[in-house]
Coordinates of C-alpha atoms in Angstrom, one line a residue:
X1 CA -24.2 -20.6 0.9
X2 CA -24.0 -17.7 3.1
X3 CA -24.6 -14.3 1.5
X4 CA -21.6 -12.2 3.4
X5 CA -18.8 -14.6 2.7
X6 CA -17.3 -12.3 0.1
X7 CA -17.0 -9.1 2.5
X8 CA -14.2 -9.5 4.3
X9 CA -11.6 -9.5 1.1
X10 CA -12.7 -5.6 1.4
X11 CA -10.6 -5.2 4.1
X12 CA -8.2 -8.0 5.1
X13 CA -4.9 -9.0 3.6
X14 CA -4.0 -12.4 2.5
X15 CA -0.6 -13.9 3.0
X16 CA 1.1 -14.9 -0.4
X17 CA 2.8 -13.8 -3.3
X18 CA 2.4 -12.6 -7.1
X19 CA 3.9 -12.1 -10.3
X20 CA 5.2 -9.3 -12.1
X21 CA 2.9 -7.1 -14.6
X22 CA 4.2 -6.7 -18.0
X23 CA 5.1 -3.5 -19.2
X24 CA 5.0 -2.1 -15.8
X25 CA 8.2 -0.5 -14.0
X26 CA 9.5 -2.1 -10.7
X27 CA 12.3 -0.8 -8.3
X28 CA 13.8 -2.5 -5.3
X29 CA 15.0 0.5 -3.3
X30 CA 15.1 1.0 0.2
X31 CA 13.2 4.3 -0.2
X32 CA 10.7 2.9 -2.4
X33 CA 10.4 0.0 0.4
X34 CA 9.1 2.3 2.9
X35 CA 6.7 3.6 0.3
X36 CA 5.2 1.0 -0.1
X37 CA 5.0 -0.3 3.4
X38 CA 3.2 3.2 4.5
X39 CA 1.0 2.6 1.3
X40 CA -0.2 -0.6 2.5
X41 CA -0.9 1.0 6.0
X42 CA -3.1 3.8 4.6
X43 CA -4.9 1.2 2.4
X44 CA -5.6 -1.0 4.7
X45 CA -6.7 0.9 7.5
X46 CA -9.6 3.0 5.4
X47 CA -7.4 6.0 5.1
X48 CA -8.5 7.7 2.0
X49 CA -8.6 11.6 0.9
X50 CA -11.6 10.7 -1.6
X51 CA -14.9 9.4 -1.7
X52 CA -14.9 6.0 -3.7
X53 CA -17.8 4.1 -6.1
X54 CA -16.5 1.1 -7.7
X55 CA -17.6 -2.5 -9.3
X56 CA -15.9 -5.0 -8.0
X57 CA -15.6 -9.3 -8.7
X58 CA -15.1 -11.2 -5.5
X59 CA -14.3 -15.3 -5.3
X60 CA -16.1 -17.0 -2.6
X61 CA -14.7 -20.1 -1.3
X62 CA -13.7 -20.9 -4.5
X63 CA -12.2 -19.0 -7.9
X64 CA -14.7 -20.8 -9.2
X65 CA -17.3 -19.1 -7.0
X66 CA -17.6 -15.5 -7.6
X67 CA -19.8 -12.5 -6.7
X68 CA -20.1 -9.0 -8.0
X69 CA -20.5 -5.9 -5.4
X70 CA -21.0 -2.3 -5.9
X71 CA -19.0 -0.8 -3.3
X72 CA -19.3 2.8 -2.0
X73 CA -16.9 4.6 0.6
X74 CA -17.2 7.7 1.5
X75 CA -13.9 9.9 3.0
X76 CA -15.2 9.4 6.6
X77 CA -14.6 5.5 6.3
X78 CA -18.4 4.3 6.4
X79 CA -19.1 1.7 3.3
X80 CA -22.1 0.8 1.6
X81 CA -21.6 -2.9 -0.2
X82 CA -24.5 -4.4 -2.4
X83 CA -24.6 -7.8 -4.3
X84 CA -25.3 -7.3 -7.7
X85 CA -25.1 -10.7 -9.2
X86 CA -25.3 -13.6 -9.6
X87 CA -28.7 -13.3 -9.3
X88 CA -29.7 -15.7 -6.6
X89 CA -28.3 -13.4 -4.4
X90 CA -28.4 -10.0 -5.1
X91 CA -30.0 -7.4 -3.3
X92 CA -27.8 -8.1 0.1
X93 CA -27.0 -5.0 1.4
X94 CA -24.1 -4.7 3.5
X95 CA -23.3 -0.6 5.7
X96 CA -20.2 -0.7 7.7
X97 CA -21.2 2.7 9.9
X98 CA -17.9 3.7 12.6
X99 CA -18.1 0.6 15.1
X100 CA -21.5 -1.0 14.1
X101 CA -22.4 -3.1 10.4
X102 CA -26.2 -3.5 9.2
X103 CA -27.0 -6.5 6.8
X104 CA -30.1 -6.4 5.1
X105 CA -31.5 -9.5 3.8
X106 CA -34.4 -8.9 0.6
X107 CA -35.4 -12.5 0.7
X108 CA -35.8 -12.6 4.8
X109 CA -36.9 -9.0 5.0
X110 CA -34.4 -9.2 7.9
X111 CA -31.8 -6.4 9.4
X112 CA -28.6 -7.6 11.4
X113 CA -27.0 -5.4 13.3
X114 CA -23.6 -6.5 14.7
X115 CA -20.2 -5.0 15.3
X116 CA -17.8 -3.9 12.3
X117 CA -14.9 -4.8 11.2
X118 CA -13.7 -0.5 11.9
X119 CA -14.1 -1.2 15.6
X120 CA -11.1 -3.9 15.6
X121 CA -8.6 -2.1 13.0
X122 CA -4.7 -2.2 13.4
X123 CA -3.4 1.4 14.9
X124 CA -1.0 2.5 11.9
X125 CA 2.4 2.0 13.7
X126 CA 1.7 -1.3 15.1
X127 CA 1.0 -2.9 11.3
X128 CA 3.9 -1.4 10.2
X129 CA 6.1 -2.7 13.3
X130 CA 4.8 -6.3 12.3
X131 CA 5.2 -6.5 8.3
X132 CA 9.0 -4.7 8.5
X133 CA 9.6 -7.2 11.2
X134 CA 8.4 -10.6 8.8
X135 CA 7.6 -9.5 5.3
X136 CA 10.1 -8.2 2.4
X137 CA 8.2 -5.7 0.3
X138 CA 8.6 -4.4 -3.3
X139 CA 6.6 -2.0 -5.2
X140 CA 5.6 -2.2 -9.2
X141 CA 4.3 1.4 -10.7
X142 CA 2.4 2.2 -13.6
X143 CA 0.5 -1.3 -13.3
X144 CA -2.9 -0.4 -15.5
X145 CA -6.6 -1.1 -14.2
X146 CA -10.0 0.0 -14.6
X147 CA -8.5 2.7 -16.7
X148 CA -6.1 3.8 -13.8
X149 CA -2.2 3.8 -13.1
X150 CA -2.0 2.2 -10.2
X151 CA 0.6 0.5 -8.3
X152 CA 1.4 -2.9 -7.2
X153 CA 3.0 -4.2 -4.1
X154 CA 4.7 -7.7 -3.5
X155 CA 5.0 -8.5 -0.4
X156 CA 6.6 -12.0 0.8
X157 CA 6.9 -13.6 3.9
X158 CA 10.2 -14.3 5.7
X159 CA 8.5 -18.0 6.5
X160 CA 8.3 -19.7 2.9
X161 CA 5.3 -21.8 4.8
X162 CA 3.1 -18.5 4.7
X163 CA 3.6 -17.5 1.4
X164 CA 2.9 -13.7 0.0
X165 CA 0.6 -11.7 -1.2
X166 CA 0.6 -9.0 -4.5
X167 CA -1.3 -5.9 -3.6
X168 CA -3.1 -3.4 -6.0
X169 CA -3.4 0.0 -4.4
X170 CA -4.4 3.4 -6.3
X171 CA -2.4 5.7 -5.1
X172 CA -4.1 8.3 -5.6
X173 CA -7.3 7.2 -3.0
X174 CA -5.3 4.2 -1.4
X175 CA -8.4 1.8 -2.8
X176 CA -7.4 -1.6 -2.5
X177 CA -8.2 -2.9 -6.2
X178 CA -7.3 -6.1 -6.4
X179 CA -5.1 -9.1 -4.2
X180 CA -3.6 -12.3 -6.0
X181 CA -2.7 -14.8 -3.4
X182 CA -0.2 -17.6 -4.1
X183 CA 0.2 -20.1 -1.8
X184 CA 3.6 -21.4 -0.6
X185 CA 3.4 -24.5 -3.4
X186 CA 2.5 -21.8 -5.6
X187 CA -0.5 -22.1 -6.3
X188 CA -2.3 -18.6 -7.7
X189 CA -5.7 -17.3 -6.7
X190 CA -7.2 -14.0 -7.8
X191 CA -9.2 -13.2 -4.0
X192 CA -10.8 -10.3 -5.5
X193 CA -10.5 -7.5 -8.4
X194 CA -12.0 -4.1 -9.6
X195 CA -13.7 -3.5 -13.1
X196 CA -14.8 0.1 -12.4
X197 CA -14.0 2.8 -10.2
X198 CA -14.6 6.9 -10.0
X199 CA -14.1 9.3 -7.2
X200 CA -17.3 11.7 -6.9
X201 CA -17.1 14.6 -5.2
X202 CA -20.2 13.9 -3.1
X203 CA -21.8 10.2 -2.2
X204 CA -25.6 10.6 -1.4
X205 CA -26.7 10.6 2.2
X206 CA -29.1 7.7 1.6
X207 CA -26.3 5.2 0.6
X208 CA -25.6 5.1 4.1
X209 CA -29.6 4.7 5.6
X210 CA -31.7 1.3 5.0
X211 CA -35.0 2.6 4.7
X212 CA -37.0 -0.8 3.5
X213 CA -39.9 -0.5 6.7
X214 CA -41.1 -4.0 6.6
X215 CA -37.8 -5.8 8.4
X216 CA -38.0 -7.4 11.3
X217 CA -34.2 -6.6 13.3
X218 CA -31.8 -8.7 14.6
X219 CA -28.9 -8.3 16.8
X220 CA -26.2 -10.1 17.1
X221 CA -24.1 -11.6 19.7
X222 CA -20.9 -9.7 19.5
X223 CA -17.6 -11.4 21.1
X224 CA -16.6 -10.4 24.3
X225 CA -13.2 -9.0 24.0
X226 CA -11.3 -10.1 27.7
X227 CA -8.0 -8.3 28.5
X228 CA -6.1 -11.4 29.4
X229 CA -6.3 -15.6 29.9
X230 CA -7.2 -15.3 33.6
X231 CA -10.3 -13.4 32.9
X232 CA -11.3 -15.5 29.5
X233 CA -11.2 -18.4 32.3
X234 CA -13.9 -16.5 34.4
X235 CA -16.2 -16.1 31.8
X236 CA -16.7 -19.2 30.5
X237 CA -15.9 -22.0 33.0
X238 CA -12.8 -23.7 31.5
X239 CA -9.2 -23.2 31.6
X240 CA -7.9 -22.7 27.5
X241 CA -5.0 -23.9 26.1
X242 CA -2.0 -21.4 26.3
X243 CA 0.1 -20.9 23.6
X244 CA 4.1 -22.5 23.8
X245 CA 5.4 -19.9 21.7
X246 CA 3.7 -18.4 17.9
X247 CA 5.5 -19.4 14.9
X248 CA 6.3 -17.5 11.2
X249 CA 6.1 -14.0 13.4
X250 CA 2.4 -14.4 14.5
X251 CA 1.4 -12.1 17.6
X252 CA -1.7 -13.1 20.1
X253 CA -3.6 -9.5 18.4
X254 CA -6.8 -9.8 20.9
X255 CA -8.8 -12.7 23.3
X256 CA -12.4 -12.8 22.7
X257 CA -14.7 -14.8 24.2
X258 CA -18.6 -16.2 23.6
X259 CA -21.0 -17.4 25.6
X260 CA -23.7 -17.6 23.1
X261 CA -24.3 -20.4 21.7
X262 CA -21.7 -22.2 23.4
X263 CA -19.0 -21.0 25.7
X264 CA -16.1 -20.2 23.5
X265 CA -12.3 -18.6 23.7
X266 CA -10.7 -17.4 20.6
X267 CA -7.3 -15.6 20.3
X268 CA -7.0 -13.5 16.9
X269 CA -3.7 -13.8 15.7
X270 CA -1.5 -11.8 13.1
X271 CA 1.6 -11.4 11.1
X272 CA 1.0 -7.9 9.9
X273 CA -1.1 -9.3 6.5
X274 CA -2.2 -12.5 7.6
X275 CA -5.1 -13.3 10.1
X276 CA -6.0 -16.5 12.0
X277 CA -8.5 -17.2 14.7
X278 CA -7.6 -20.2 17.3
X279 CA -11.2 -21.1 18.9
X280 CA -11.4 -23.0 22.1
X281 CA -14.2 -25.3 23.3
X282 CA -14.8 -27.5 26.6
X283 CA -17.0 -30.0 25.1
X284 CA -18.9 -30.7 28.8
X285 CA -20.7 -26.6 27.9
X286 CA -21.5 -27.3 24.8
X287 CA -24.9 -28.0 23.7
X288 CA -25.4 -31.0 22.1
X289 CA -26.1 -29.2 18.9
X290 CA -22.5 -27.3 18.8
X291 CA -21.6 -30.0 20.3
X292 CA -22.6 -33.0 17.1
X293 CA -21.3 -29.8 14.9
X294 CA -17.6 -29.7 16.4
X295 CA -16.8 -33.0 15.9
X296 CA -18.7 -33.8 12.2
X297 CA -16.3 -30.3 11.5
X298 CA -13.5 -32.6 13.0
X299 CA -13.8 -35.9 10.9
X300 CA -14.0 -33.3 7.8
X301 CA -10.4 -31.1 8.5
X302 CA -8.5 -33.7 11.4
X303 CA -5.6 -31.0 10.3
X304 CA -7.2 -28.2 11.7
X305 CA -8.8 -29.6 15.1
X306 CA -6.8 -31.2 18.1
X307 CA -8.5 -32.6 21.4
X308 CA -7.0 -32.3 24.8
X309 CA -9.4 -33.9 27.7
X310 CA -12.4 -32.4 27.6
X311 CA -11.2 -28.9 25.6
X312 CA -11.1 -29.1 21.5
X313 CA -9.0 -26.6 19.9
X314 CA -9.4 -25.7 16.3
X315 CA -8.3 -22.8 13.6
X316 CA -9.6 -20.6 11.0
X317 CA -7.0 -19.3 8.6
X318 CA -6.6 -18.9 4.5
X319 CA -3.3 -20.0 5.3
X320 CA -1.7 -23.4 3.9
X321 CA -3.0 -26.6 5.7
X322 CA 1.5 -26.9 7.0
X323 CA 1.3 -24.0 8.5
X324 CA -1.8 -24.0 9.8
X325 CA -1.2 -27.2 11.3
X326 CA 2.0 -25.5 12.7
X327 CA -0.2 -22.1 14.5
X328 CA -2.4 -25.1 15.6
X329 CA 0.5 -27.1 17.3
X330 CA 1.7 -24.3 19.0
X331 CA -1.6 -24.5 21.6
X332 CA -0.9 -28.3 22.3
X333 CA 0.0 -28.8 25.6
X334 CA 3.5 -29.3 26.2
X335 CA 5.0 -31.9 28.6
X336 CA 7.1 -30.4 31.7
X337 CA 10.0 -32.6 33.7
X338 CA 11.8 -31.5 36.8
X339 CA 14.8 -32.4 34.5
X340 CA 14.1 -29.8 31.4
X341 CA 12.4 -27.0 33.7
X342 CA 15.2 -25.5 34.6
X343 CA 16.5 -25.4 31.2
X344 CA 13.7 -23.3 29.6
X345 CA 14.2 -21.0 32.1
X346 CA 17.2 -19.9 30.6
X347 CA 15.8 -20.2 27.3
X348 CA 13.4 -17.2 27.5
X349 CA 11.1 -18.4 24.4
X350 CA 8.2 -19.3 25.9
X351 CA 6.8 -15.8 25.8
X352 CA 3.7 -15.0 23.9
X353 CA 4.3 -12.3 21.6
X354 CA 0.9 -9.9 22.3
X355 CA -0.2 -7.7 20.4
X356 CA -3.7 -5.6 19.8
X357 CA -6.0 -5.6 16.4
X358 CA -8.0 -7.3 14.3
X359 CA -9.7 -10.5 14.1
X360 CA -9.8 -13.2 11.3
X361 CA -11.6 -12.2 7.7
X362 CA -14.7 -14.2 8.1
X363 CA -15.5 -14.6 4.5
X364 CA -12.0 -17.1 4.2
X365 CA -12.1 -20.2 3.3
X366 CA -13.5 -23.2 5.8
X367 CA -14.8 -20.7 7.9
X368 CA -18.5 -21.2 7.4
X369 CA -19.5 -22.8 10.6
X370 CA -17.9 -20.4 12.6
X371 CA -18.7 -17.0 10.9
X372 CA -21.7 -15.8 13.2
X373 CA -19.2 -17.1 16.3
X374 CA -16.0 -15.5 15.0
X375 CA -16.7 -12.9 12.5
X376 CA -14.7 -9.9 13.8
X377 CA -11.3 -10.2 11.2
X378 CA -9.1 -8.0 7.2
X379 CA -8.2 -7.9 6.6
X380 CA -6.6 -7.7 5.6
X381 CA -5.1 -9.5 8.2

């Protein structure tokens, strides 16, 4: 099992809902709606007046599969995450520093050094723009954890496909502490929670430096971020599937593209909370080993892979296979006749919604294969 998986819950939102906490007091004002919605933005966007140490439990691909991480962030946003159990793989070391992320490996003796998360976040005003514009929010104070009052925010898509997700934010440093997801059938899973957390005055200047000298180093091959289709074409070869119009409020947030190990387009797409990477491949540049590995992936998840000629387009999401299915369908190409043309040019929906940010959490579900080839995501979202 790969060792990073559990990283990206750090940082990424997940789109689904929670329940209330007893005891605690909740309010459903307008005022305390904005509160919450600038809340989330400091949160998740490593905003924080205080330096942070805390334990924390993360599930894997499963509830059933958990890791515990001690996690230090200091007020300049750089992070220093290190696996403490279970046992088999503790030791990683994980250093999110501005743009660039290290990963030390004990076992391999190895250092990675590819790009953060940071580089991709949201800008402030453009997260907010999208979760007014598709999620209802509700805040729930004086939620205990860890020994802290802390607050807990609800917030539930407009799309009953997506789902929500219940947010645990301390107030005090806007530390993310825990996210419950529920899907849209209702089904609960705890992503990721907090057993202990302080705020020092001061973090140590080593947290942030690998100094094991017998590593051999690694770099990774970052995707190329492209400003627009016509230039994603150039790169690689192939003409990708366009878009016929995003559904449940998802924006186009950034086009990457890879040439390394196989020439690649994938569009990062958002709702504000929610991430999802559309990949792109033209089977005749593939080698035959990403090749043999595309469609084995396909005969595993038909729901998530579609074929088009020579061009396979798949997704990466947590969301529900419906609506996955439904982000999916909206790259299929769509049939044009003389007859409906001049119809949809009245219409005006075929615009693609655009939209810069993030990429998709690459420690999600079904996103193994694809990690190394799409692992700029959030986050949370």
């Amino acid at each position: 099992m790969p060792r990073r998986k559990s990283l990206g819950f750090l940082i990424t939102a997940l789109g689904l809902v929670a329940t209330a906490v007893t005891g605690a007091r909740t309010s459903g004002r307008s005022g305390d709606e904005e509160a919450a919605l600038n809340l989330l933005v400091k949160a998740f966007d490593r905003v924080s007046p205080r330096n942070v140490i805390a334990v924390m439990r993360m599930s894997l691909d499963s509830s059933e599969q958990r890791e515990t991480v001690q996690i230090e962030i200091s007020q300049d946003g750089r992070q220093r995450i290190e696996v403490i159990g279970p046992l088999q793989r503790s030791g990683v070391i994980i250093l999110e520093l501005g743009e660039l992320r290290e990963t030390y490996d004990p076992d391999k003796h190895t250092l990675v050094i590819g790009r953060s998360m940071a580089a991709d976040l949201f800008k402030p005003n453009e997260r907010l723009r999208l979760v007014r514009r598709n999620y209802r929010v509700r805040i729930t104070r004086d939620v205990m954890m860890a020994g802290r009052k802390i607050v807990r925010i609800d917030a539930t898509s407009h799309y009953p496909e997506v789902g929500g997700a219940s947010i645990y934010i301390d107030p005090v440093s806007y530390f993310v502490m825990r996210v419950d997801a529920v899907s849209a059938a209702g089904k609960r899973v705890k992503r990721f929670d907090t057993t202990t957390v302080s705020y020092p005055a001061t973090l140590s200047e080593d947290a942030f430096v690998l100094k094991e000298v017998n590593m051999s180093t690694e770099r990774e091959s970052d995707p190329i971020p492209v400003s627009n289709i016509a230039e994603a074409a150039r790169k690689v070869g192939f003409h990708p599937l366009k878009s016929s119009g995003l559904p449940f409020g998802f924006v186009i947030r950034k086009t990457y593209v890879r040439l390394d190990p196989a020439k690649t387009i994938g569009f990062n797409l958002s709702d504000g909370l929610t991430a999802a990477t559309i990949f792109e491949f033209d089977l005749k540049h593939c080698p035959a080993s990403v090749r043999t590995g595309i469609q084995e992936d396909m005969r595993k998840r038909p729901l998530d892979y579609f074929r088009s000629g020579d061009t396979v387009v798949g997704i990466v999401s947590n969301l529900a296979p419906k609506a996955r299915k439904k982000l999916l369908d909206s790259f299929r190409p769509v049939r044009h006749t003389s007859m409906n043309d001049p119809e949809n040019f009245f219409n005006g929906d075929g615009a693609v919604d655009l939209s810069l940010g993030l990429g998709t959490n690459p420690g999600c579900e079904r996103v193994t294969r694809y990690r190394r080839m799409w692992r700029t995501q959030p986050q949370l979202g």
